[in-house]
XYZ file of C-alpha atoms in Angstrom:
490
model
C -29.730 6.545 13.451
C -28.304 7.612 10.258
C -25.945 5.369 8.469
C -22.195 6.659 7.476
C -23.387 6.977 3.903
C -26.489 9.088 4.654
C -23.757 11.031 6.860
C -21.421 11.813 3.881
C -24.503 12.277 1.467
C -26.079 15.148 3.514
C -22.912 16.896 4.349
C -21.910 19.312 2.112
C -18.865 20.035 3.205
C -15.272 18.426 2.904
C -16.439 14.970 2.011
C -18.587 15.869 -0.649
C -16.354 18.366 -2.045
C -13.310 15.650 -1.721
C -15.804 12.809 -3.349
C -16.622 15.377 -6.325
C -13.242 16.245 -7.079
C -12.359 12.271 -7.261
C -15.467 11.964 -9.972
C -14.379 15.035 -11.888
C -11.042 12.940 -12.273
C -8.688 15.278 -9.533
C -7.477 11.905 -8.158
C -4.130 12.105 -9.586
C -3.379 15.730 -8.757
C -4.771 15.211 -4.907
C -2.482 11.915 -5.176
C 0.506 14.128 -6.343
C 0.080 16.806 -3.967
C -0.180 14.228 -1.079
C 2.941 12.789 -1.837
C 4.565 16.293 -2.752
C 3.632 17.050 1.028
C 5.578 14.151 2.107
C 8.856 15.546 0.686
C 8.485 18.871 1.961
C 11.096 19.388 5.106
C 9.149 22.333 6.586
C 7.395 22.831 9.653
C 5.527 25.906 11.338
C 3.863 27.041 14.277
C 0.120 28.029 14.592
C -1.450 28.459 17.908
C 1.379 26.529 19.617
C 1.141 23.311 17.523
C 3.691 22.421 15.462
C 2.371 21.765 11.786
C 3.654 20.635 8.375
C 2.271 20.313 4.876
C 1.543 16.714 5.070
C -0.250 17.277 8.753
C -2.373 20.165 7.301
C -3.308 17.401 4.240
C -4.295 14.647 6.655
C -6.276 17.298 8.848
C -8.268 18.348 5.989
C -8.659 15.010 4.350
C -8.997 12.271 7.396
C -12.608 12.887 7.921
C -13.932 12.742 4.436
C -11.721 10.176 3.435
C -12.734 7.776 6.223
C -16.410 8.414 5.604
C -15.943 7.211 1.945
C -14.162 4.253 3.119
C -16.715 3.171 5.575
C -19.601 4.131 3.148
C -18.687 1.037 1.009
C -17.827 3.310 -2.152
C -14.295 2.422 -2.399
C -14.992 -1.333 -2.364
C -15.947 -3.595 0.622
C -15.128 -2.472 4.218
C -12.488 -4.719 5.414
C -11.405 -5.773 8.803
C -8.131 -3.695 8.295
C -9.911 -0.950 8.062
C -11.668 -1.360 11.518
C -8.517 -2.162 13.086
C -6.768 1.062 11.636
C -10.039 3.066 13.115
C -9.781 1.149 16.482
C -6.257 2.130 16.831
C -6.283 5.585 16.280
C -9.351 5.879 18.725
C -7.226 3.682 21.437
C -4.091 5.622 20.781
C -5.823 9.043 21.226
C -7.571 8.137 24.331
C -4.581 6.348 25.994
C -2.758 9.816 25.467
C -5.245 11.951 26.549
C -5.525 9.972 29.693
C -1.987 9.408 30.588
C -1.542 13.303 29.878
C -4.496 14.073 31.967
C -5.600 16.185 29.133
C -2.600 18.582 28.992
C -1.597 17.667 25.422
C -4.627 17.088 23.801
C -3.733 18.747 20.386
C -0.749 16.616 20.510
C -2.495 13.336 21.007
C -5.023 14.389 18.169
C -2.018 15.061 15.523
C -0.366 11.918 16.525
C -3.407 9.612 16.268
C -4.307 11.835 12.503
C -0.620 11.048 11.609
C -0.619 7.178 12.013
C -4.235 6.627 10.970
C -4.841 9.686 8.396
C -2.313 8.159 6.110
C -4.073 4.690 5.802
C -7.424 6.516 4.813
C -5.935 8.767 2.457
C -4.078 5.854 0.393
C -7.449 3.758 0.658
C -9.230 6.863 -0.775
C -6.598 7.944 -3.884
C -5.205 5.020 -4.928
C -8.026 2.540 -6.319
C -6.499 1.019 -9.597
C -3.549 -0.527 -10.950
C -2.903 3.039 -12.482
C -3.217 4.979 -9.661
C -0.794 2.799 -7.831
C 1.729 2.571 -11.033
C 1.349 6.390 -10.619
C 2.538 6.286 -7.205
C 5.419 3.982 -7.515
C 6.454 6.389 -10.476
C 6.581 9.465 -8.384
C 8.468 8.110 -5.555
C 10.991 6.777 -8.196
C 11.080 10.099 -10.035
C 11.250 12.218 -6.641
C 14.538 9.755 -5.545
C 16.185 10.444 -9.178
C 15.484 14.223 -8.407
C 16.900 14.162 -5.139
C 19.795 12.258 -6.069
C 22.181 14.979 -6.959
C 21.646 16.989 -3.706
C 21.898 13.204 -1.670
C 25.055 12.516 -3.290
C 26.542 16.037 -2.638
C 25.458 15.648 0.848
C 26.968 12.324 0.970
C 30.700 13.501 0.091
C 30.253 17.131 2.092
C 27.967 16.474 5.144
C 25.964 19.696 3.899
C 22.193 19.896 3.650
C 21.055 21.408 0.494
C 17.288 21.966 0.282
C 16.696 22.096 4.086
C 19.444 24.814 4.310
C 17.857 27.131 1.411
C 14.480 27.015 3.234
C 15.806 27.513 6.793
C 15.333 31.351 6.780
C 11.865 31.101 6.412
C 10.678 27.953 7.491
C 11.585 25.341 10.558
C 13.847 22.679 8.936
C 15.748 19.517 9.743
C 19.428 20.181 10.746
C 22.102 17.747 11.067
C 22.372 16.125 14.415
C 25.041 14.584 16.723
C 23.971 10.956 15.193
C 24.500 11.883 11.733
C 28.195 10.547 12.004
C 30.251 9.482 9.039
C 30.946 6.089 7.815
C 33.352 4.478 5.670
C 34.713 7.563 4.572
C 31.051 9.101 3.552
C 28.377 11.268 5.519
C 24.967 9.880 6.336
C 22.518 11.558 4.003
C 19.130 13.023 5.390
C 17.625 14.068 1.985
C 14.674 15.846 3.039
C 13.927 14.108 6.075
C 14.663 14.289 9.782
C 17.193 11.399 9.947
C 19.144 9.244 7.502
C 17.186 6.266 8.640
C 13.981 8.116 7.322
C 15.935 8.977 3.973
C 16.787 5.256 3.761
C 13.376 3.537 4.583
C 11.837 6.279 1.860
C 14.322 4.996 -0.763
C 14.221 1.189 -0.059
C 10.389 1.022 -0.625
C 10.272 1.151 -4.322
C 12.661 -1.700 -4.643
C 10.380 -4.849 -5.081
C 7.861 -2.981 -6.862
C 10.210 -1.579 -9.730
C 11.468 -5.219 -10.155
C 7.785 -7.021 -10.162
C 6.288 -3.988 -12.191
C 8.906 -4.188 -14.623
C 7.630 -7.784 -15.846
C 11.430 -8.924 -16.456
C 12.181 -5.809 -18.620
C 15.468 -5.131 -17.666
C 15.432 -1.407 -19.202
C 12.699 -0.880 -17.009
C 13.919 -2.762 -13.604
C 17.261 -1.126 -13.394
C 16.394 2.650 -13.040
C 13.989 1.891 -10.217
C 15.736 -0.775 -8.455
C 19.153 0.892 -8.861
C 18.010 4.319 -7.547
C 16.279 2.496 -4.385
C 19.505 0.321 -3.741
C 21.930 3.332 -4.164
C 19.454 5.819 -2.230
C 19.426 3.458 0.726
C 22.930 2.591 0.798
C 24.218 6.443 1.444
C 21.887 6.693 4.170
C 24.543 4.357 5.786
C 21.509 3.127 8.055
C 21.342 -0.691 9.135
C 17.723 -0.616 9.193
C 16.852 0.577 5.797
C 19.836 -1.881 4.330
C 17.818 -4.591 6.215
C 14.970 -3.796 4.675
C 16.771 -3.991 1.359
C 18.278 -7.406 1.980
C 15.111 -8.572 2.875
C 13.306 -7.497 -0.082
C 16.517 -9.189 -2.115
C 16.161 -12.469 -0.670
C 12.155 -12.624 -1.008
C 12.496 -11.862 -4.623
C 15.036 -14.169 -5.396
C 12.903 -16.958 -3.483
C 10.136 -16.033 -5.672
C 12.106 -16.377 -8.747
C 13.714 -19.458 -8.005
C 11.061 -21.309 -6.263
C 8.170 -19.933 -8.384
C 6.422 -18.486 -5.226
C 5.562 -21.148 -2.849
C 4.941 -18.514 0.080
C 3.321 -20.731 2.528
C 6.876 -22.740 2.387
C 8.958 -19.658 3.231
C 6.307 -18.924 5.873
C 6.884 -22.469 7.434
C 10.501 -22.291 7.213
C 10.513 -19.144 8.720
C 8.689 -20.145 11.887
C 10.638 -23.092 12.196
C 13.811 -20.933 12.278
C 12.552 -18.729 14.617
C 11.621 -21.680 17.091
C 14.852 -23.159 16.634
C 17.128 -19.983 17.334
C 14.884 -19.417 20.469
C 15.757 -22.849 21.655
C 19.188 -22.751 20.841
C 20.225 -19.186 21.809
C 20.400 -17.611 25.292
C 18.543 -14.384 23.560
C 15.166 -14.266 22.014
C 15.167 -13.833 18.206
C 13.965 -10.060 18.451
C 17.111 -9.139 20.737
C 19.389 -11.199 18.762
C 18.357 -9.427 15.050
C 18.648 -6.105 17.237
C 21.803 -6.936 18.467
C 23.487 -8.560 15.142
C 22.219 -6.140 12.545
C 23.927 -3.090 13.273
C 27.183 -1.215 12.039
C 28.575 -1.041 15.402
C 28.369 -3.686 17.907
C 28.108 -1.020 20.755
C 24.992 0.063 19.399
C 23.452 -3.107 19.251
C 24.003 -3.700 22.921
C 22.904 -0.363 23.975
C 19.608 -1.046 21.549
C 19.134 -4.492 23.452
C 19.267 -2.630 26.717
C 16.550 -0.063 25.536
C 14.470 -2.718 24.517
C 14.869 -4.611 28.058
C 14.361 -1.634 30.373
C 11.349 0.060 27.837
C 9.425 -3.398 27.704
C 9.723 -3.226 31.683
C 8.044 0.212 31.424
C 5.186 -1.075 29.198
C 4.787 -3.973 31.801
C 3.868 -1.400 34.614
C 0.959 0.180 32.337
C 0.221 -2.674 29.866
C -3.359 -1.499 28.769
C -2.810 2.225 27.867
C 1.019 2.333 28.138
C 2.785 5.422 29.666
C 1.779 8.006 26.789
C 4.847 10.824 26.853
C 5.944 9.865 30.271
C 9.273 8.833 30.714
C 10.163 5.171 32.171
C 12.742 3.915 34.731
C 16.379 3.368 33.091
C 19.989 4.179 33.927
C 21.242 7.437 33.477
C 23.185 6.539 30.314
C 20.451 5.164 28.019
C 18.991 8.224 25.730
C 15.224 8.588 25.619
C 15.521 7.005 21.786
C 13.768 3.830 21.256
C 15.177 1.803 18.114
C 11.907 -0.312 17.775
C 8.750 1.217 16.108
C 6.523 -1.578 17.731
C 8.120 -1.249 21.459
C 7.361 2.496 21.089
C 3.840 2.024 20.229
C 3.487 -0.140 23.229
C 5.395 2.292 25.524
C 2.627 5.464 24.177
C -0.363 3.581 24.167
C -0.023 -0.336 25.791
C -0.026 -3.315 24.435
C -3.501 -2.857 23.036
C -2.813 -0.348 20.922
C 0.569 -1.748 19.469
C -1.423 -5.227 19.447
C -4.425 -3.472 16.894
C -1.640 -1.987 14.721
C 0.149 -5.161 14.042
C -2.843 -6.958 13.562
C -3.459 -4.463 10.974
C -0.399 -5.097 9.294
C -1.033 -9.019 9.393
C -4.442 -8.993 8.365
C -3.556 -6.754 5.248
C -1.069 -9.420 4.410
C -3.680 -12.144 4.796
C -6.459 -10.329 2.849
C -3.719 -9.811 0.334
C -2.582 -13.342 -0.286
C -6.154 -14.657 -0.181
C -7.599 -12.200 -3.051
C -8.345 -14.116 -6.085
C -6.645 -12.265 -8.977
C -6.175 -14.330 -12.613
C -4.293 -11.526 -14.423
C -0.668 -11.928 -14.257
C 0.360 -8.474 -14.102
C -1.714 -7.662 -10.642
C -0.181 -11.043 -9.597
C 3.241 -9.501 -9.601
C 1.774 -6.063 -8.192
C 0.392 -7.985 -5.343
C 3.905 -9.936 -4.754
C 5.762 -6.330 -4.989
C 3.377 -4.843 -2.540
C 3.580 -7.450 -0.211
C 7.246 -7.881 -0.050
C 7.846 -4.501 0.694
C 4.896 -4.136 3.533
C 6.889 -7.673 5.078
C 10.157 -6.080 4.761
C 9.250 -2.708 6.311
C 7.397 -4.458 9.392
C 10.556 -6.612 10.136
C 12.393 -3.263 10.007
C 10.348 -1.395 11.784
C 11.567 -3.894 14.789
C 14.729 -2.552 14.779
C 14.092 1.245 14.432
C 11.508 4.096 14.900
C 9.948 6.005 12.596
C 8.084 9.449 12.993
C 6.775 12.337 10.536
C 6.010 11.962 7.146
C 7.555 8.784 6.943
C 5.427 7.279 9.389
C 2.562 8.619 7.393
C 4.084 7.420 3.968
C 4.321 3.752 5.295
C 0.647 3.792 6.615
C -0.374 5.439 3.102
C 1.482 2.624 1.422
C -0.450 -0.098 3.245
C -3.730 1.906 2.413
C -2.515 2.360 -1.418
C -2.495 -1.718 -1.731
C -6.070 -2.380 -0.213
C -7.778 -2.158 -3.430
C -6.176 -5.102 -4.426
C -8.559 -7.360 -1.972
C -11.577 -4.753 -1.355
C -12.466 -5.141 -5.165
C -13.512 -8.033 -7.553
C -10.656 -8.247 -10.181
C -11.929 -11.546 -12.298
C -15.322 -9.594 -12.549
C -16.202 -9.155 -16.612
C -19.210 -7.886 -18.093
C -21.100 -10.923 -19.958
C -21.409 -9.993 -23.851
C -25.008 -9.891 -24.760
C -26.046 -12.421 -27.410
C -27.247 -11.197 -30.514
C -31.132 -10.406 -30.093
C -33.234 -10.675 -33.267
C -35.340 -7.856 -33.963
C -38.796 -7.244 -35.750
C -37.223 -5.247 -38.400
C -33.495 -4.434 -39.687
C -30.923 -6.937 -40.169
C -31.112 -10.299 -38.372
C -27.755 -10.069 -36.693
C -26.836 -6.826 -35.338
C -24.427 -5.488 -32.840
C -27.198 -3.637 -30.671
C -29.847 -5.228 -29.555
C -33.265 -3.213 -29.190
C -34.533 -1.959 -26.360
C -38.171 -1.467 -25.152
C -39.345 1.785 -23.367
C -39.235 0.041 -19.933
C -35.331 -0.777 -20.852
C -35.497 -4.396 -21.120
C -34.224 -6.138 -24.435
C -37.030 -7.048 -26.953
C -37.738 -10.669 -27.068
C -38.198 -11.899 -30.394
C -39.900 -15.559 -31.001
C -37.629 -17.560 -33.318
C -38.511 -18.058 -37.120
C -40.205 -21.361 -37.204
C -38.082 -23.759 -39.339
C -39.926 -24.792 -42.587
C -41.889 -28.310 -42.498
C -39.761 -30.832 -43.895
C -41.637 -32.482 -46.731
C -41.294 -36.290 -46.727
C -39.823 -37.488 -50.355
C -39.221 -34.089 -51.340
C -36.999 -35.391 -54.091
C -39.810 -37.515 -55.445
C -42.159 -34.897 -55.156
C -39.905 -32.371 -57.090
C -39.507 -29.543 -54.675
C -36.779 -29.214 -51.829
C -37.230 -26.519 -49.171
C -34.894 -23.479 -49.445
C -32.720 -22.994 -46.427
C -34.074 -20.083 -43.957
C -30.822 -18.340 -44.544
C -30.230 -18.489 -48.115
C -30.083 -15.352 -50.293
C -31.045 -17.138 -53.375
C -34.027 -20.022 -52.895
C -33.279 -23.067 -55.003
C -34.581 -23.798 -57.871
C -37.111 -26.731 -58.131
C -35.623 -29.937 -59.789
C -36.804 -31.561 -62.696
C -38.085 -35.040 -62.704
C -35.080 -37.606 -63.634
C -35.758 -39.856 -66.484
C -36.264 -43.401 -65.791
C -33.345 -45.268 -66.920
C -34.166 -48.683 -68.620
C -31.989 -51.127 -69.729
């Protein structure tokens, strides 16, 4: 049976073409193209299937990217890779079973969205330069979109989606986009203010850590991230910002000590669970919202949706509805719970395990360079902030792809050896030419020539008495023989 590496090498199609493009230096262009598709708010229908630029990109790239990952060409194949692969397979099969094969194309595109983004990130971001380029693009994109977002915040009118609507299907303002504090909630180029807020929140910790303490570099990225998240007027993205700021402050004051923070967080969870009549999750959902009524609604949705998961814990309910009161909507404001509804506890467990294992491997990576250490902290803080935020909100579309892409974009921190340095070859003496040279001579077989060391001159005993002393072997001028000293007589 052929290995994945052999399959990739023998397949002259998309995998070989994409790999060749990377080797020729096209990775930055492909990365920028992917990030552009995240920001393109257009959809179109092909054969009854709704597509978007990012879906088209993933359909083309997912197979060659996955082959490159599992062939080992992008560094070590890790457990996170297998967990994402298993999750995609389980999601597709569970959706096919629960829908009796009636919505196979939709099941396939759903699996491609949530898994393809990760493998594209693993493939396109492999160095510190790639990672910095990604963060820089996101910050610049927010800056370019900010004038339209500010206009929408004061007027409630979409700009870019409205311009593209005569040709494509684009997002429109829904009933949930009511204003708060005299401002309108901003959609930007996404389908909901929550998605805009999540996108804007992700550069925050990265901008702080990658600036290495330089305020002039920190303020633009961090300021755009905070303000862009604020004008979404959504509690979930603001929760992500708050968690990132708290973890950044902890790292600054406590100089890391992340294990202590983890212990304290676990202890706080246990104490809250013992002292409160609600679980910490429902307490988080019900408390961190702008409207208390919305918090109670989210708790009710959580209870009824979880009861629906229990009716089919293995493969979930797919796209089927679950029992609930008539006044509850079908929206589930909890990403992890919605995954359990779609493909069961197994599917949700696989995806949660992938997030957790990513953080574990990230923390265990042996990194000596201070710049890479700062980058690792910034990346990990964003992952933790987003993971907690997803317990209070559901994400879909381009943002769900981007979040999975972000995980894959940080995998190079633990799949590659960052402390390896090529050993400096000691200067080898050759049979001709200068004794010390920067380039060692090589034989026809490719091996360095080994020249026996020059023997040291024999040491003559009582050389001073004999009237001669040996010249040093590395002297340019031989020492003149000394004349016999006259005998001194008293």
